[in-house]
mmCIF file of C-alpha atoms in Angstrom:
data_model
loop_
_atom_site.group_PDB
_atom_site.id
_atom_site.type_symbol
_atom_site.label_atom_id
_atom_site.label_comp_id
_atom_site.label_asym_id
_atom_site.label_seq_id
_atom_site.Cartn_x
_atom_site.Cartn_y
_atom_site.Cartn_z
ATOM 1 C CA UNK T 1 -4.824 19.460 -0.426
ATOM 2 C CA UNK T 2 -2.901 22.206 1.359
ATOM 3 C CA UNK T 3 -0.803 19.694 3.609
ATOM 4 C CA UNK T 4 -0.027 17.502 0.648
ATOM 5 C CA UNK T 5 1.232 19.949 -1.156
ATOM 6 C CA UNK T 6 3.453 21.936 1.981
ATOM 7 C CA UNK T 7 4.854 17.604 2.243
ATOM 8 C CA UNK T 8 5.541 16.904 -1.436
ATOM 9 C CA UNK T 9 7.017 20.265 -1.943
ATOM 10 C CA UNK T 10 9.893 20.251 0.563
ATOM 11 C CA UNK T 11 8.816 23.405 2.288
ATOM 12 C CA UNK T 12 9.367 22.066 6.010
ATOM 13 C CA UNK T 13 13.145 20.970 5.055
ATOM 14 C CA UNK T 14 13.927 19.530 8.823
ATOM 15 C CA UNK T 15 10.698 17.202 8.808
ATOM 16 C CA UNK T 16 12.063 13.811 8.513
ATOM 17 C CA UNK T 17 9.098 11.494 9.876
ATOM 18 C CA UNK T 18 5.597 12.142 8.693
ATOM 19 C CA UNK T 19 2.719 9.402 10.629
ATOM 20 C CA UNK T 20 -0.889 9.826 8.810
ATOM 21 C CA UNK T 21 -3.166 7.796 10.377
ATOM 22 C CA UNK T 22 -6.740 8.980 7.707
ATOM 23 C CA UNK T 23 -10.250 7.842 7.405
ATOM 24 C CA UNK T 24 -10.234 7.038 4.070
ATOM 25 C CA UNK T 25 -12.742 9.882 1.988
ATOM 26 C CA UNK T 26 -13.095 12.079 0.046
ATOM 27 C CA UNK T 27 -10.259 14.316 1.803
ATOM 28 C CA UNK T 28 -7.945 11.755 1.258
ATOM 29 C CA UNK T 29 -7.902 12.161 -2.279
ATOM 30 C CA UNK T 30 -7.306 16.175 -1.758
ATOM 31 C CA UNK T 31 -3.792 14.977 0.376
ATOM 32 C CA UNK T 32 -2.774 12.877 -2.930
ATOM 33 C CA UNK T 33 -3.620 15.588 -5.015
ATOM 34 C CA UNK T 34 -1.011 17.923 -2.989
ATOM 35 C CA UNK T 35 1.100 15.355 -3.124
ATOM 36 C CA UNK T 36 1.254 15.182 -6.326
ATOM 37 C CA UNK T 37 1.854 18.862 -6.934
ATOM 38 C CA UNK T 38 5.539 17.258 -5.916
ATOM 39 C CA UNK T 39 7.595 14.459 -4.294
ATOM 40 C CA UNK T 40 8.304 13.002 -0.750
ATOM 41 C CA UNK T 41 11.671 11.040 -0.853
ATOM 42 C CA UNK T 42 13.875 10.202 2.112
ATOM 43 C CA UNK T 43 15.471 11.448 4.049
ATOM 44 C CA UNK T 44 11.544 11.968 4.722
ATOM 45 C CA UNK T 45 9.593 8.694 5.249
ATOM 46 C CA UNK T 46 6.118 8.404 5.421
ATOM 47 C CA UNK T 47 3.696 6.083 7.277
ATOM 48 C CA UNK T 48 0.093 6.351 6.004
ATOM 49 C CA UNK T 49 -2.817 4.383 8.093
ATOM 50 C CA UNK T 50 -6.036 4.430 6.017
ATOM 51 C CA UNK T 51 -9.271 3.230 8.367
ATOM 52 C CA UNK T 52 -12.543 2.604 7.491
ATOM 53 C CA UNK T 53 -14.046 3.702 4.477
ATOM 54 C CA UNK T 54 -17.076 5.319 3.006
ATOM 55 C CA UNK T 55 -18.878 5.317 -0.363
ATOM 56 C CA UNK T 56 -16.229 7.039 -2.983
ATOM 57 C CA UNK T 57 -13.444 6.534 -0.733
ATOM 58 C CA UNK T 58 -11.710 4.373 -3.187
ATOM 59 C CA UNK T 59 -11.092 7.053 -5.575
ATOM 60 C CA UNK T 60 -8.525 8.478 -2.838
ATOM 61 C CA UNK T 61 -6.950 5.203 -2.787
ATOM 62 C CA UNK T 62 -6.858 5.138 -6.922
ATOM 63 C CA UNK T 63 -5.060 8.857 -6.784
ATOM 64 C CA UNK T 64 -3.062 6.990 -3.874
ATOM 65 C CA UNK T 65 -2.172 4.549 -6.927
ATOM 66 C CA UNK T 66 -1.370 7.355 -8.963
ATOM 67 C CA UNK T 67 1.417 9.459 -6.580
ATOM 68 C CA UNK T 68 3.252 5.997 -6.315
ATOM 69 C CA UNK T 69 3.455 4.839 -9.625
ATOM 70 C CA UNK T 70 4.749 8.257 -10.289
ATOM 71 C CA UNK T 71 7.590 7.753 -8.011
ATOM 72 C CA UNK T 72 6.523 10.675 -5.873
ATOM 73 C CA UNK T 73 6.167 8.862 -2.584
ATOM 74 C CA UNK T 74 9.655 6.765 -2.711
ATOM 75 C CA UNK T 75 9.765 7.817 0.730
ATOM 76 C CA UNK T 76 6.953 5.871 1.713
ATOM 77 C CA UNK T 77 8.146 3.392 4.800
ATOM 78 C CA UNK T 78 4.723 1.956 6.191
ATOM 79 C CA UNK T 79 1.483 1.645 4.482
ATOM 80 C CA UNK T 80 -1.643 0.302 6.973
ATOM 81 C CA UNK T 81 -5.129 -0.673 5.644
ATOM 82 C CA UNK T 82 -7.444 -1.396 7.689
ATOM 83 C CA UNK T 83 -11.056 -2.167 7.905
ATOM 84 C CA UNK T 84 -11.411 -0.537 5.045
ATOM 85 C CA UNK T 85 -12.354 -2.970 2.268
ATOM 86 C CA UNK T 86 -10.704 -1.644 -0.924
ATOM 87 C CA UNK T 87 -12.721 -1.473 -4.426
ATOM 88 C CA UNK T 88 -9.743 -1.589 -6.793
ATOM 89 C CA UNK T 89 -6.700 -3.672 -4.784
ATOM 90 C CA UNK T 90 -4.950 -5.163 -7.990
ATOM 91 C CA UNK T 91 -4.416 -1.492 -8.708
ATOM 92 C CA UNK T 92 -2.784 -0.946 -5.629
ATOM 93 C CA UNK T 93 -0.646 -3.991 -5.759
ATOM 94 C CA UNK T 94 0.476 -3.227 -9.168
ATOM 95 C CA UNK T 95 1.763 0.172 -8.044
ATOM 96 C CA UNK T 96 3.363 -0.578 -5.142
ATOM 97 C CA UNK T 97 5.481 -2.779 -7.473
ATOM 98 C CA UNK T 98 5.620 -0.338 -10.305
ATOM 99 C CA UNK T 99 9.102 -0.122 -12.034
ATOM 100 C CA UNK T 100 8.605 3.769 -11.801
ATOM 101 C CA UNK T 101 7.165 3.781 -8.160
ATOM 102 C CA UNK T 102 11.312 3.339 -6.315
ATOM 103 C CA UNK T 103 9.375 2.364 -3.067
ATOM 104 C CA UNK T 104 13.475 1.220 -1.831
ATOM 105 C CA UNK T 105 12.079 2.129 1.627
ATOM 106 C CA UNK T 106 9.163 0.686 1.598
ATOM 107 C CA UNK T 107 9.208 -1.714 4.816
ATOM 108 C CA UNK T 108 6.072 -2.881 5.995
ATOM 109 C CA UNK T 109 2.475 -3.568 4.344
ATOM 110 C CA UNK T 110 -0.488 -4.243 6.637
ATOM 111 C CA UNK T 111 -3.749 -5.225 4.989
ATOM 112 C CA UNK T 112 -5.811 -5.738 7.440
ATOM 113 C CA UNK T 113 -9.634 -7.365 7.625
ATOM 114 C CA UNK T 114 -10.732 -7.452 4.234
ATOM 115 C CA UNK T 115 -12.047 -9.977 2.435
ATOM 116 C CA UNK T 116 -10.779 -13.012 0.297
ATOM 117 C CA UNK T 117 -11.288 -11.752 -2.859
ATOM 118 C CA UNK T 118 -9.618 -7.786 -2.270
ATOM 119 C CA UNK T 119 -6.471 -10.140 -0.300
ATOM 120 C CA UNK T 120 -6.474 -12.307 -3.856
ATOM 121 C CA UNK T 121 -6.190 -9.125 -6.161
ATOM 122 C CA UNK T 122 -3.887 -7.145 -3.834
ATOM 123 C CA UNK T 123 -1.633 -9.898 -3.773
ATOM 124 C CA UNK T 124 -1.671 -10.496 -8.017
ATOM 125 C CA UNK T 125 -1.583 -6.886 -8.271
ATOM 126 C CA UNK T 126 2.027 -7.175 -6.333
ATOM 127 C CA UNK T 127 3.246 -9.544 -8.443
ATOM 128 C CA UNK T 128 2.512 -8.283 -11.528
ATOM 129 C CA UNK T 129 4.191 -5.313 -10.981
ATOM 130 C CA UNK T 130 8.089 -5.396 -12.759
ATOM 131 C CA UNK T 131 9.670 -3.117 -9.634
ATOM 132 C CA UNK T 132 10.686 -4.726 -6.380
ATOM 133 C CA UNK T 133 10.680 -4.067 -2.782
ATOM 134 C CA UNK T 134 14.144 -4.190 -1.720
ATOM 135 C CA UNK T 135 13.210 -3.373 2.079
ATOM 136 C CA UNK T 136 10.056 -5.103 2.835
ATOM 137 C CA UNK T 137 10.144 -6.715 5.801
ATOM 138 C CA UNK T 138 6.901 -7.307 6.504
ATOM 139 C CA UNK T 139 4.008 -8.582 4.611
ATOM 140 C CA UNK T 140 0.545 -9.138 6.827
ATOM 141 C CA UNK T 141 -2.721 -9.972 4.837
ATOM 142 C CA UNK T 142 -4.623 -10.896 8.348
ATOM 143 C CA UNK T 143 -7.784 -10.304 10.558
ATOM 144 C CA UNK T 144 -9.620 -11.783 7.527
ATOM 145 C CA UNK T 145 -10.531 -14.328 5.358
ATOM 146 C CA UNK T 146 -8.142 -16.948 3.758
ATOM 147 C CA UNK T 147 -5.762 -15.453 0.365
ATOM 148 C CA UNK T 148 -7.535 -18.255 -1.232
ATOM 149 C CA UNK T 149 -5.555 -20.533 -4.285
ATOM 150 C CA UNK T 150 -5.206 -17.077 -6.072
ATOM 151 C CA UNK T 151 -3.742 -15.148 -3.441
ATOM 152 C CA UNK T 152 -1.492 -18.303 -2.464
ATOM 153 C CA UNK T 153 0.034 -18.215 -6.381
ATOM 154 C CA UNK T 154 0.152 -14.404 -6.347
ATOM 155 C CA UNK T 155 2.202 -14.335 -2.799
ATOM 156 C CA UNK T 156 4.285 -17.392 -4.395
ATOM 157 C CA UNK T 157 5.258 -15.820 -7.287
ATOM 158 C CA UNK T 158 6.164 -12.525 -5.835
ATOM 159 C CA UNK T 159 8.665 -14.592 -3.406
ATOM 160 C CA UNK T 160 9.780 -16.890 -5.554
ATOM 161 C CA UNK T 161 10.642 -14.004 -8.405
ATOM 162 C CA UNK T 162 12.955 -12.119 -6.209
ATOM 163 C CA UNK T 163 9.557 -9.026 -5.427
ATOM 164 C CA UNK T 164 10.744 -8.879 -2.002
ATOM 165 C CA UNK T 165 14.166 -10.235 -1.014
ATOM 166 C CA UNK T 166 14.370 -9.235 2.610
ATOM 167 C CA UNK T 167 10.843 -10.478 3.282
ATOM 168 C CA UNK T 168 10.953 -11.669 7.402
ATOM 169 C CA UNK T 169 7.733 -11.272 8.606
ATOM 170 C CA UNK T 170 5.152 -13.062 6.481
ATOM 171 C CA UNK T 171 1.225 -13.622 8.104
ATOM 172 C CA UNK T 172 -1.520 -14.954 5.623
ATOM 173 C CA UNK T 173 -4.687 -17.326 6.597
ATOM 174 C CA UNK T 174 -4.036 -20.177 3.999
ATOM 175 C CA UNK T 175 -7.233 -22.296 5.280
ATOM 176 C CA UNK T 176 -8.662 -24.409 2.638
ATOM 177 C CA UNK T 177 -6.653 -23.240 -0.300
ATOM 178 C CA UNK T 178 -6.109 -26.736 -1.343
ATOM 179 C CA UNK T 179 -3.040 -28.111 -3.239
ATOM 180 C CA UNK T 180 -3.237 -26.268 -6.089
ATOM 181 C CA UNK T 181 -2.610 -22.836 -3.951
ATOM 182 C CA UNK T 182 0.388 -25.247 -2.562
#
């Protein structure tokens, strides 16, 4: 909680690059609480890497949620999750894309080896959300399962409604999603 709190207050004022690579418990949710205590915006950007997971990890990743929708981590640059299969994605989608969340320098989001159904809801949750992601670059949903129909709509309708104009680097699995996903 304490190094949350030192980052989202401003207390280290020459820190400009923060890397966080976590395993995703219970003291992850103490880092978003100190986060919350305040804000990180550039010129301080943020890469957070959550691995693995245990039981109750995912209420780290819902006070995760939280701090963004907030607009207390618009300085948030990379976000990395990997083999860590997420209990409430839609929620995290949706923030990420919150109108309130400013995520302007948000450039690359890795989801990596989950399965089809947390790749489906992460992907409606992002385009559900109203806000955009004016510097995503890259978008990888891989190591996993196929986005299935669901996922392909979701990922089409974020595109196709403008969610993330400078969108380069796209890699989904889009085996056997049929022509309705088309």
């Amino acid at each position: 909680k304490a190094l949350g709190e030192v980052l989202g207050t401003g207390k280290v004022p020459s820190l400009r690059d923060v890397s966080l690579t976590w395993w995703c418990k219970q003291s992850f949710r103490s880092l978003c609480e100190g986060l919350a205590r305040g804000k990180i915006d550039p010129p301080v950007m943020v890469d957070i890497h959550l691995v693995g997971g245990v039981q109750d990890a995912d209420m780290g990743v819902m006070r995760f949620a939280e701090v963004i929708r907030a607009g207390k981590m618009s300085g948030l640059r990379h976000v990395k999750f990997a083999a860590y299969q997420l209990l409430s994605p839609r929620v995290l989608g949706e923030a990420l894309t919150h109108a309130d969340a400013s995520l302007n320098f948000l450039e690359e989001v890795l989801l990596l080896y989950q399965i089809d159904a947390v790749t489906a809801a992460f992907l409606e949750g992002l385009s559900r959300g109203t806000g955009r992601l004016p510097a995503l670059h890259t978008l990888h949903c891989t190591h996993g399962r196929t986005i299935g129909t669901d996922g392909a709509q979701s990922l089409s309708a974020l595109v196709s409604g403008g969610g993330v104009p400078s969108l380069k680097d796209l890699k989904v699995n889009l085996r056997g999603i049929g022509q309705e996903g088309m």
